[in-house]
XYZ file of C-alpha atoms in Angstrom:
636
model
C -30.377 39.435 2.645
C -28.362 41.755 4.993
C -26.479 40.242 7.910
C -24.819 42.111 10.829
C -22.069 39.784 12.268
C -21.335 39.935 15.902
C -18.770 38.316 18.164
C -15.624 36.392 16.838
C -16.061 36.749 13.083
C -13.132 38.815 11.715
C -11.184 35.849 10.398
C -14.200 34.680 8.359
C -14.692 37.932 6.412
C -12.295 37.120 3.490
C -13.993 33.797 2.928
C -17.423 35.284 3.259
C -16.542 37.839 0.542
C -15.785 35.071 -1.836
C -18.954 33.153 -0.853
C -20.971 36.189 -1.878
C -20.281 34.974 -5.392
C -22.386 31.926 -4.661
C -25.190 32.963 -2.276
C -27.116 36.211 -1.925
C -26.241 38.070 1.283
C -24.618 41.373 2.317
C -22.713 42.147 5.473
C -24.247 45.309 7.001
C -24.371 46.945 10.411
C -28.051 47.356 9.898
C -28.758 43.680 8.940
C -30.060 40.716 10.879
C -27.861 40.330 13.996
C -25.788 37.047 13.729
C -23.738 36.212 16.756
C -20.585 34.083 16.057
C -19.168 32.144 18.946
C -16.698 29.319 19.424
C -17.545 26.411 21.586
C -15.387 23.677 23.234
C -17.186 20.715 21.794
C -17.531 19.180 18.317
C -21.153 20.251 17.912
C -22.235 23.099 15.700
C -25.431 24.972 16.560
C -27.269 27.225 14.075
C -30.214 29.180 15.526
C -32.624 31.952 14.792
C -35.184 33.290 17.161
C -36.580 36.639 18.372
C -34.937 38.404 15.368
C -31.437 37.274 16.198
C -29.234 34.509 14.866
C -26.465 32.405 16.450
C -23.726 30.194 15.010
C -21.873 28.328 17.673
C -19.076 25.925 16.429
C -15.838 24.428 17.345
C -12.635 26.046 16.259
C -12.627 24.492 12.829
C -13.402 27.211 10.308
C -14.926 24.841 7.649
C -17.695 24.248 10.148
C -18.468 27.918 10.165
C -18.823 28.298 6.390
C -21.230 25.404 6.176
C -23.102 26.679 9.206
C -23.316 30.218 7.713
C -24.715 28.738 4.496
C -27.322 26.788 6.564
C -28.212 30.016 8.322
C -28.870 31.870 5.010
C -30.706 28.897 3.513
C -33.066 28.512 6.452
C -33.556 32.347 6.897
C -35.405 32.275 3.594
C -38.334 30.617 5.346
C -38.401 33.685 7.732
C -39.228 31.584 10.881
C -37.630 30.379 13.972
C -35.260 27.442 13.503
C -32.712 25.418 15.618
C -30.181 23.059 13.907
C -27.346 21.069 15.374
C -24.886 18.764 13.749
C -21.476 17.159 14.355
C -18.705 16.074 11.986
C -18.403 12.362 11.595
C -14.941 12.350 10.053
C -11.766 14.298 10.696
C -11.316 14.802 6.933
C -13.788 14.761 3.987
C -13.151 15.856 0.527
C -13.185 15.077 -3.180
C -10.280 13.984 -5.252
C -10.029 15.592 -8.634
C -8.265 13.629 -11.483
C -6.158 16.254 -13.138
C -4.151 13.853 -15.182
C -6.517 12.288 -17.854
C -6.588 15.364 -20.089
C -8.892 17.364 -17.839
C -6.937 20.072 -16.002
C -9.458 22.506 -14.408
C -8.626 26.108 -15.150
C -8.071 28.407 -12.180
C -11.375 30.210 -12.251
C -13.425 27.018 -12.543
C -11.430 25.450 -9.775
C -12.108 28.529 -7.495
C -15.827 28.154 -8.246
C -15.688 24.476 -7.257
C -13.858 25.296 -4.035
C -16.599 27.898 -3.161
C -19.272 25.272 -3.665
C -17.293 22.739 -1.625
C -17.086 25.291 1.168
C -20.867 25.835 1.235
C -21.391 22.087 1.329
C -19.073 21.676 4.313
C -15.979 19.856 2.882
C -12.633 20.625 4.618
C -10.231 19.167 2.030
C -9.662 18.395 -1.711
C -7.031 16.168 -3.163
C -5.414 17.108 -6.477
C -4.403 13.955 -8.466
C -1.449 14.992 -10.646
C 0.576 12.348 -12.242
C 2.589 14.777 -14.421
C 0.438 17.858 -14.396
C 2.575 20.004 -12.030
C 5.862 21.787 -12.785
C 9.298 20.391 -12.008
C 12.118 22.743 -12.610
C 14.517 21.561 -15.360
C 12.188 18.719 -16.434
C 10.659 20.179 -19.655
C 8.971 16.898 -20.672
C 7.198 16.450 -17.361
C 3.568 17.490 -18.174
C 4.747 18.771 -21.565
C 1.650 20.009 -23.571
C -0.540 18.480 -20.953
C -1.819 21.617 -19.223
C 0.421 21.280 -16.131
C 0.019 23.702 -13.364
C 2.665 26.095 -12.584
C 4.096 26.436 -9.052
C 2.295 29.854 -8.894
C -0.982 28.478 -10.102
C -1.049 25.806 -7.451
C -0.049 28.362 -4.809
C -2.882 30.608 -5.971
C -5.272 27.668 -5.514
C -3.972 26.785 -2.185
C -4.241 30.392 -1.053
C -7.867 30.567 -2.231
C -8.822 27.175 -0.597
C -7.204 28.312 2.667
C -9.489 31.364 2.678
C -12.422 28.931 2.633
C -10.787 26.629 5.188
C -10.202 23.873 2.712
C -6.971 21.864 2.826
C -5.518 21.072 -0.638
C -3.488 17.834 -0.727
C -1.200 16.866 -3.524
C -1.775 13.339 -4.827
C 1.094 12.155 -7.064
C 2.552 8.968 -8.387
C 5.991 7.684 -7.283
C 5.939 4.270 -8.847
C 3.135 3.563 -11.443
C 0.843 5.474 -13.739
C 3.524 7.620 -15.216
C 2.935 6.476 -18.907
C 2.448 10.080 -20.076
C 5.818 11.177 -18.812
C 7.795 7.961 -19.305
C 6.784 7.873 -23.070
C 9.382 10.439 -23.885
C 12.699 9.235 -25.092
C 14.573 11.956 -23.031
C 13.637 10.107 -19.749
C 14.015 6.533 -20.835
C 16.606 5.959 -18.083
C 13.705 6.262 -15.520
C 11.563 3.669 -17.078
C 11.009 -0.024 -16.124
C 7.685 -0.603 -18.042
C 5.379 1.810 -19.870
C 4.148 3.473 -16.687
C 6.469 2.042 -13.913
C 9.563 3.755 -12.681
C 12.766 1.770 -12.640
C 13.202 0.905 -8.930
C 16.537 0.371 -7.343
C 18.340 3.006 -9.507
C 19.724 6.019 -7.713
C 18.588 8.267 -10.660
C 15.115 7.207 -9.942
C 15.280 8.408 -6.302
C 16.949 11.602 -7.256
C 13.997 12.248 -9.657
C 11.406 11.170 -7.131
C 12.843 13.521 -4.558
C 12.460 16.346 -6.980
C 8.872 15.227 -7.697
C 7.946 15.376 -4.056
C 9.618 18.720 -3.471
C 7.825 20.240 -6.518
C 4.502 18.735 -5.622
C 4.530 19.887 -2.074
C 6.211 23.274 -2.250
C 3.051 25.266 -3.341
C 0.785 23.757 -0.576
C 0.450 24.600 3.176
C -0.444 21.103 4.071
C 2.071 18.507 5.306
C 0.041 15.613 3.798
C 0.910 13.999 0.594
C -0.484 11.050 -1.366
C 2.353 9.120 -2.893
C 0.205 6.844 -5.047
C 1.724 3.446 -5.912
C -1.440 1.738 -7.065
C -1.918 -0.808 -9.805
C 1.739 -1.458 -10.201
C 1.325 -5.048 -11.470
C 4.162 -4.616 -14.078
C 6.674 -3.721 -11.391
C 10.049 -5.420 -12.060
C 8.890 -7.015 -15.309
C 10.458 -4.786 -17.881
C 13.886 -3.155 -17.995
C 14.370 -4.145 -14.372
C 13.883 -7.791 -15.159
C 16.369 -7.553 -18.067
C 18.825 -5.758 -15.899
C 18.586 -7.361 -12.535
C 16.669 -10.542 -12.995
C 13.540 -11.762 -11.250
C 12.667 -10.390 -7.831
C 9.627 -10.895 -5.652
C 7.253 -8.023 -6.457
C 6.238 -7.472 -2.744
C 9.848 -7.133 -1.696
C 10.477 -4.757 -4.622
C 7.428 -2.751 -3.615
C 8.338 -2.465 -0.062
C 11.975 -1.661 -0.816
C 10.949 1.130 -3.072
C 8.370 2.392 -0.602
C 11.011 2.665 2.109
C 13.146 4.728 -0.164
C 10.275 7.134 -0.984
C 9.276 7.326 2.697
C 12.797 8.370 3.601
C 12.444 11.288 1.304
C 8.994 12.168 2.620
C 10.081 11.829 6.277
C 13.171 14.034 5.714
C 10.831 16.762 4.599
C 8.505 16.351 7.640
C 5.565 15.245 5.427
C 2.674 12.942 6.360
C 2.262 10.321 3.610
C -0.588 8.159 2.451
C -0.647 5.542 -0.309
C -3.089 3.408 -2.158
C -3.271 -0.028 -0.487
C -4.330 -2.261 -3.337
C -1.006 -3.736 -4.262
C -0.455 -5.175 -0.763
C -3.915 -6.839 -0.873
C -3.390 -8.145 -4.417
C -0.133 -9.683 -3.575
C -1.532 -11.279 -0.424
C -4.374 -12.811 -2.475
C -4.191 -16.354 -3.884
C -4.598 -14.990 -7.388
C -2.099 -12.221 -6.929
C -4.479 -9.747 -8.507
C -7.700 -9.540 -6.449
C -7.597 -6.720 -3.910
C -11.203 -7.437 -3.001
C -10.792 -11.148 -2.250
C -12.855 -11.574 1.059
C -10.847 -14.615 1.826
C -7.446 -12.971 1.919
C -5.364 -14.057 4.871
C -3.076 -11.298 6.201
C 0.115 -13.052 7.083
C 2.570 -12.028 9.788
C 5.171 -11.597 7.076
C 3.005 -8.985 5.324
C 2.230 -7.137 8.540
C 5.919 -6.867 9.349
C 6.830 -5.907 5.766
C 4.464 -2.962 5.483
C 5.894 0.249 7.018
C 3.781 1.767 9.729
C 4.736 5.383 8.946
C 2.314 5.701 6.016
C -1.447 5.666 5.898
C -2.973 3.099 3.600
C -5.759 4.371 1.424
C -8.453 1.722 0.826
C -10.280 2.558 -2.498
C -13.493 0.845 -3.430
C -16.327 2.115 -5.568
C -17.866 -1.229 -6.560
C -19.371 -2.985 -3.640
C -22.909 -2.196 -2.344
C -23.002 -4.130 0.864
C -21.956 -2.703 4.224
C -20.457 -5.981 5.302
C -18.082 -6.150 2.359
C -16.647 -2.738 3.234
C -16.362 -3.689 6.964
C -14.598 -6.950 6.032
C -12.024 -5.169 3.869
C -11.501 -2.305 6.357
C -10.783 -4.960 9.099
C -8.292 -6.535 6.764
C -6.552 -3.166 6.417
C -6.521 -2.839 10.168
C -4.690 -6.105 10.401
C -1.956 -4.782 8.061
C -1.406 -1.358 9.312
C -4.122 0.177 11.366
C -7.312 2.015 10.402
C -7.141 3.033 6.695
C -8.130 6.158 4.958
C -11.095 5.455 2.653
C -11.609 6.608 -0.890
C -14.987 6.013 -2.531
C -16.089 7.289 -5.901
C -18.610 9.186 -7.969
C -18.678 7.325 -11.311
C -18.068 10.211 -13.805
C -15.442 8.118 -15.647
C -15.781 6.436 -19.025
C -19.169 7.997 -19.681
C -20.720 11.281 -20.814
C -22.937 11.133 -17.664
C -22.768 9.988 -14.047
C -23.690 6.565 -12.908
C -25.517 7.761 -9.837
C -27.368 4.578 -9.417
C -24.209 2.588 -8.622
C -22.359 5.669 -7.046
C -24.909 6.290 -4.400
C -25.548 2.710 -3.487
C -21.803 2.074 -3.177
C -21.313 5.360 -1.257
C -24.073 4.634 1.190
C -22.671 1.164 2.099
C -19.125 2.424 2.267
C -19.756 5.547 4.492
C -21.980 3.548 6.914
C -19.210 0.955 7.245
C -16.560 3.643 7.705
C -18.565 5.155 10.539
C -18.968 1.821 12.196
C -15.278 0.941 11.807
C -13.907 4.289 13.087
C -12.424 5.528 9.721
C -11.373 9.174 10.277
C -10.561 10.390 6.865
C -12.760 9.945 3.822
C -12.235 11.045 0.214
C -14.371 10.674 -2.890
C -12.598 10.046 -6.143
C -13.724 11.334 -9.505
C -11.455 9.612 -12.166
C -11.285 10.897 -15.817
C -10.255 7.735 -17.513
C -10.006 7.742 -21.351
C -10.170 11.398 -21.910
C -12.966 12.436 -19.441
C -16.088 13.080 -21.523
C -18.026 14.138 -18.547
C -17.215 16.992 -15.999
C -16.769 17.397 -12.311
C -19.798 19.756 -11.841
C -22.124 16.983 -12.980
C -21.077 15.106 -9.814
C -22.521 17.618 -7.361
C -25.463 15.373 -6.340
C -22.886 12.774 -5.111
C -20.563 15.348 -3.541
C -23.402 16.823 -1.618
C -24.317 13.264 -0.460
C -20.866 12.868 1.023
C -21.116 16.240 2.689
C -24.374 15.213 4.349
C -22.931 11.962 5.525
C -20.164 14.045 7.143
C -22.732 15.855 9.409
C -25.072 13.173 10.250
C -25.109 9.425 11.078
C -27.542 8.812 8.261
C -28.732 11.089 5.330
C -32.076 12.570 5.284
C -32.998 12.656 1.515
C -35.172 15.761 1.702
C -32.458 17.756 3.454
C -29.761 16.438 1.138
C -31.756 17.585 -1.875
C -32.613 20.928 -0.373
C -28.967 21.543 0.428
C -28.006 20.493 -3.121
C -30.429 23.105 -4.619
C -29.117 25.811 -2.347
C -25.455 25.050 -2.805
C -25.488 24.525 -6.601
C -28.614 25.967 -7.990
C -29.739 22.745 -9.630
C -32.148 20.167 -8.190
C -31.571 16.463 -7.719
C -33.930 15.613 -10.628
C -31.782 17.716 -12.943
C -28.582 15.924 -11.843
C -30.210 12.583 -12.439
C -30.566 13.385 -16.056
C -26.812 12.520 -16.251
C -27.662 9.102 -14.781
C -30.325 8.547 -17.500
C -27.792 8.856 -20.244
C -26.672 5.388 -19.288
C -29.695 4.138 -17.396
C -31.692 3.335 -20.479
C -34.129 0.519 -21.669
C -32.216 -2.828 -21.167
C -30.608 -1.773 -17.965
C -32.288 -3.418 -15.048
C -33.954 -1.097 -12.514
C -31.476 -0.380 -9.744
C -28.622 -2.056 -11.655
C -25.291 -1.861 -9.821
C -23.315 -2.981 -12.796
C -21.005 -0.716 -14.803
C -22.553 0.172 -18.085
C -21.776 3.134 -20.454
C -24.090 3.091 -23.485
C -23.861 6.970 -23.629
C -20.196 6.361 -24.703
C -20.286 3.357 -26.817
C -23.409 4.244 -28.706
C -21.930 7.561 -29.618
C -18.477 6.544 -30.721
C -19.369 3.182 -32.340
C -19.292 3.111 -36.176
C -22.579 2.956 -37.871
C -21.369 0.442 -40.578
C -19.528 -1.787 -38.113
C -22.184 -1.728 -35.275
C -19.953 -3.400 -32.599
C -22.627 -2.771 -29.946
C -25.735 -3.187 -32.003
C -26.524 -6.604 -30.530
C -26.625 -4.972 -27.172
C -29.683 -2.955 -27.864
C -31.645 -5.076 -30.286
C -35.410 -4.773 -29.649
C -35.158 -2.045 -27.080
C -36.742 1.379 -27.344
C -33.509 3.235 -26.945
C -34.004 5.880 -29.524
C -37.388 6.852 -27.911
C -35.670 7.026 -24.503
C -33.080 9.394 -25.739
C -35.603 11.500 -27.568
C -37.688 12.018 -24.452
C -34.513 12.673 -22.373
C -33.350 15.328 -24.678
C -36.796 17.050 -24.485
C -36.861 16.704 -20.731
C -33.523 18.360 -20.417
C -34.402 21.071 -22.791
C -37.614 21.976 -21.064
C -35.754 22.117 -17.683
C -33.129 24.587 -18.871
C -32.865 28.004 -17.225
C -30.085 30.225 -18.487
C -30.135 32.321 -15.320
C -28.711 29.427 -13.305
C -25.001 29.429 -12.996
C -24.515 25.729 -13.817
C -27.205 25.435 -16.547
C -24.498 25.253 -19.126
C -23.433 21.735 -18.009
C -26.806 20.480 -19.311
C -26.033 21.583 -22.896
C -23.907 18.408 -23.639
C -26.309 15.825 -22.246
C -29.289 17.557 -24.093
C -27.448 17.406 -27.393
C -25.955 14.102 -26.805
C -29.426 12.640 -26.179
C -30.554 14.223 -29.375
C -27.712 12.557 -31.208
C -28.484 9.183 -29.740
C -32.140 9.566 -30.359
C -31.201 9.124 -34.050
C -27.870 7.322 -34.005
C -28.255 4.679 -31.312
C -30.311 2.341 -33.524
C -29.471 3.482 -36.953
C -26.971 0.656 -37.435
C -29.594 -1.912 -36.643
C -31.883 -0.259 -39.238
C -28.930 -0.397 -41.745
C -28.325 -4.025 -41.263
C -32.105 -4.950 -41.332
C -32.672 -2.978 -44.555
C -29.509 -4.434 -46.146
C -30.266 -8.010 -45.199
C -33.816 -7.492 -46.605
C -32.548 -5.786 -49.835
C -34.594 -2.702 -48.964
C -32.758 -0.137 -51.005
C -35.408 2.494 -50.557
C -34.804 2.293 -46.736
C -31.070 2.538 -47.339
C -31.518 5.568 -49.562
C -33.668 7.216 -46.970
C -31.006 6.580 -44.216
C -28.225 7.843 -46.551
C -29.980 11.033 -47.700
C -31.941 12.039 -44.615
C -31.076 10.236 -41.382
C -27.301 10.191 -41.528
C -27.014 13.887 -42.617
C -29.426 14.761 -39.674
C -27.188 12.804 -37.335
C -24.055 14.566 -38.646
C -25.678 17.951 -37.963
C -26.560 16.959 -34.458
C -22.975 15.597 -33.870
C -21.712 19.051 -34.981
C -23.922 20.767 -32.524
C -22.830 18.351 -29.732
C -19.181 18.904 -30.598
C -19.672 22.713 -30.365
C -21.481 22.466 -27.029
C -18.768 20.114 -25.656
C -15.999 22.509 -26.699
C -17.671 25.368 -25.037
C -18.129 23.368 -21.751
C -14.555 22.125 -21.934
C -12.930 25.563 -22.415
C -15.204 27.014 -19.669
C -14.075 24.471 -17.135
C -10.682 23.330 -18.266
C -7.358 24.296 -19.825
C -7.411 23.723 -23.591
C -4.879 20.933 -23.493
C -6.697 17.578 -23.853
C -9.635 18.974 -25.826
C -7.810 17.949 -28.890
C -8.413 14.250 -28.103
C -12.112 14.738 -28.093
C -11.947 17.137 -31.087
C -10.243 14.189 -32.983
C -12.904 11.776 -31.876
C -15.748 13.955 -33.051
C -13.897 14.596 -36.372
C -13.605 10.889 -36.800
C -17.062 10.229 -36.079
C -18.204 12.864 -38.634
C -15.830 11.493 -41.210
C -17.129 7.934 -40.753
C -20.725 9.098 -41.088
C -19.748 10.872 -44.368
C -18.188 7.571 -45.480
C -21.247 5.614 -44.641
C -23.347 8.013 -46.793
C -21.021 7.523 -49.700
C -20.950 3.749 -49.495
C -24.703 3.453 -49.061
C -25.353 5.841 -52.004
C -22.912 3.934 -54.229
C -24.647 0.647 -53.306
C -28.221 1.833 -53.962
C -27.098 3.591 -57.136
C -25.652 0.281 -58.329
C -21.987 1.355 -58.198
C -21.261 -1.288 -55.499
C -22.301 -4.895 -55.623
C -22.224 -5.258 -51.909
C -21.301 -3.409 -48.693
C -18.879 -5.777 -47.099
C -19.281 -4.206 -43.597
C -23.012 -4.938 -43.630
C -22.375 -8.512 -44.905
C -20.752 -9.380 -41.593
C -22.698 -11.029 -38.831
C -23.238 -8.908 -35.704
C -21.843 -10.274 -32.379
C -22.047 -8.761 -28.948
C -19.076 -6.838 -27.921
C -19.292 -8.205 -24.323
C -19.549 -12.000 -24.518
C -21.132 -12.136 -20.981
C -23.961 -9.653 -21.654
C -26.465 -12.084 -20.453
C -24.811 -12.235 -17.008
C -24.990 -8.466 -16.403
C -27.930 -6.209 -15.294
C -26.536 -3.541 -17.663
C -26.019 -3.194 -21.321
C -22.157 -3.818 -21.446
C -19.106 -1.760 -20.973
C -16.053 -0.541 -22.733
C -13.275 1.601 -21.167
C -11.606 2.535 -24.384
C -12.591 4.794 -27.292
C -10.160 3.047 -29.531
C -11.879 -0.280 -28.890
C -15.385 1.180 -29.411
C -14.616 2.962 -32.707
C -12.947 -0.005 -34.471
C -11.981 -3.709 -34.039
C -8.962 -3.081 -36.150
C -5.453 -1.835 -35.170
C -5.786 1.746 -33.981
C -2.306 1.880 -32.653
C 0.390 -0.751 -32.166
C 1.048 -1.606 -28.510
C 4.672 -2.188 -28.067
C 6.162 -4.472 -25.312
C 5.632 -3.191 -21.779
C 9.178 -1.831 -21.564
């Protein structure tokens, strides 16, 4: 499609040249006339009639890029159209977890930014615990794929062309385990992941953190973290200074960090959970609807930092409204951070994500929240990928431009912006939404993870799927994904892992139950069949899955962190080989019994009957074995 831009368009040309990599158009004097004009209100108008187009938008460039993509999308119908929309929030953007092994490579990140621009996002947050460069701190992000200052500047320059604000999100108190593990920086450590507050060396270091994290970026905004700091003051600090009230320690440390931030003219925000936890009766529940916000708490919390209320669990609008109001009592209207559940799974829990997001975003609009982010965490090695979350990201984008979301428009936009349709993205949901999960379940459940990594001889999760047609579900899912593939689509490659994972689980998910049943029934022919046919077939499928996963990882991410998953796959294949050996020895009469199969099977989650899912485990090492995987030392 050829477009002839008219009016005030020169500043958009660099961004449009990049967006040509995503959508099919050419700028040409002989193309369809498209007049670009700025208006003095917040409404964007996109129109085509009598052979001429119009985009009229406020002086916010991100509105233009979304409007332009809407124009191209609707021009494909070759008929008159008139669209109007208004932004609901000042800021809307995803937060990418770049600290749990996945550090997106520069080209993949640029591709993501282009898609965000088409969707209409105006910001993106980079969550970097230790994956940015600090001069003269060689252990900070060592072998973790940290970004150099130049790489971050390159990303910021590229995002700016697309009118997207990149915001650094760092940690200045907790979640620094991967840095503080090094002996060379023991002087900065309170507990495993908590900085030693109150020490001048800590504030000299945090000043350098803040300087390094903000230097490559245009923005004045910074997220200083400080969430989940329950261990604060309970390690080296306790030994050195004695017991101190955690709220007082938290506020004292925050004031020191804010002094550094303010000196540099930055606009800080921080996670709010610790204030709510410490205000709750239990001291640990940030979602306690009965929390009373005392005058002491109001007076303690500094007012020159925006609190970020994070919640990806609730599915009721009133719950979000109640918690937003509690934030208002503490320190004014909060920033909100929801989530697309890509963490601790090979898929995406869209069933929970979309329900929670709908409730949260409606509440945010009613309560006047101005800044909204959507987190995508990468807990426990991040087996999924950010591009699988596009259905959820598009949902946030559509909420930004309308009071409620029209499903048909949302899905059409998704297909235009990403090349894949909603049904295709829901395959990622079906990796965990399997027989035994109640329809519409809002509980966390991740069978795609625990059924892959669990050991076939130990069967820690076998009780969770007894009597269910799990294998048949995965077989059908693998076939559905395979039949939907189209190599001409840019993002088709992200379907390779779910297709091959489903093929693995079609055979592996229930093989442990078959082993136990055959062993208990002394059916040695069945055991021999499993050892000689089924387990070798599973091993071949695991090898194919590992290869697909490696290709996906190296396409999207820096290589650092892949070794974690490589080791997991290697361990899985090795344990399958061991199972073949032990079964063969048993059926050949070289073993009197297989002790692993003598053991009673117990459910991994004891409260399985109280959930609408099939159970949950956050940690590979707990899924793979009930034995000591590594020795956890004291918190300090």
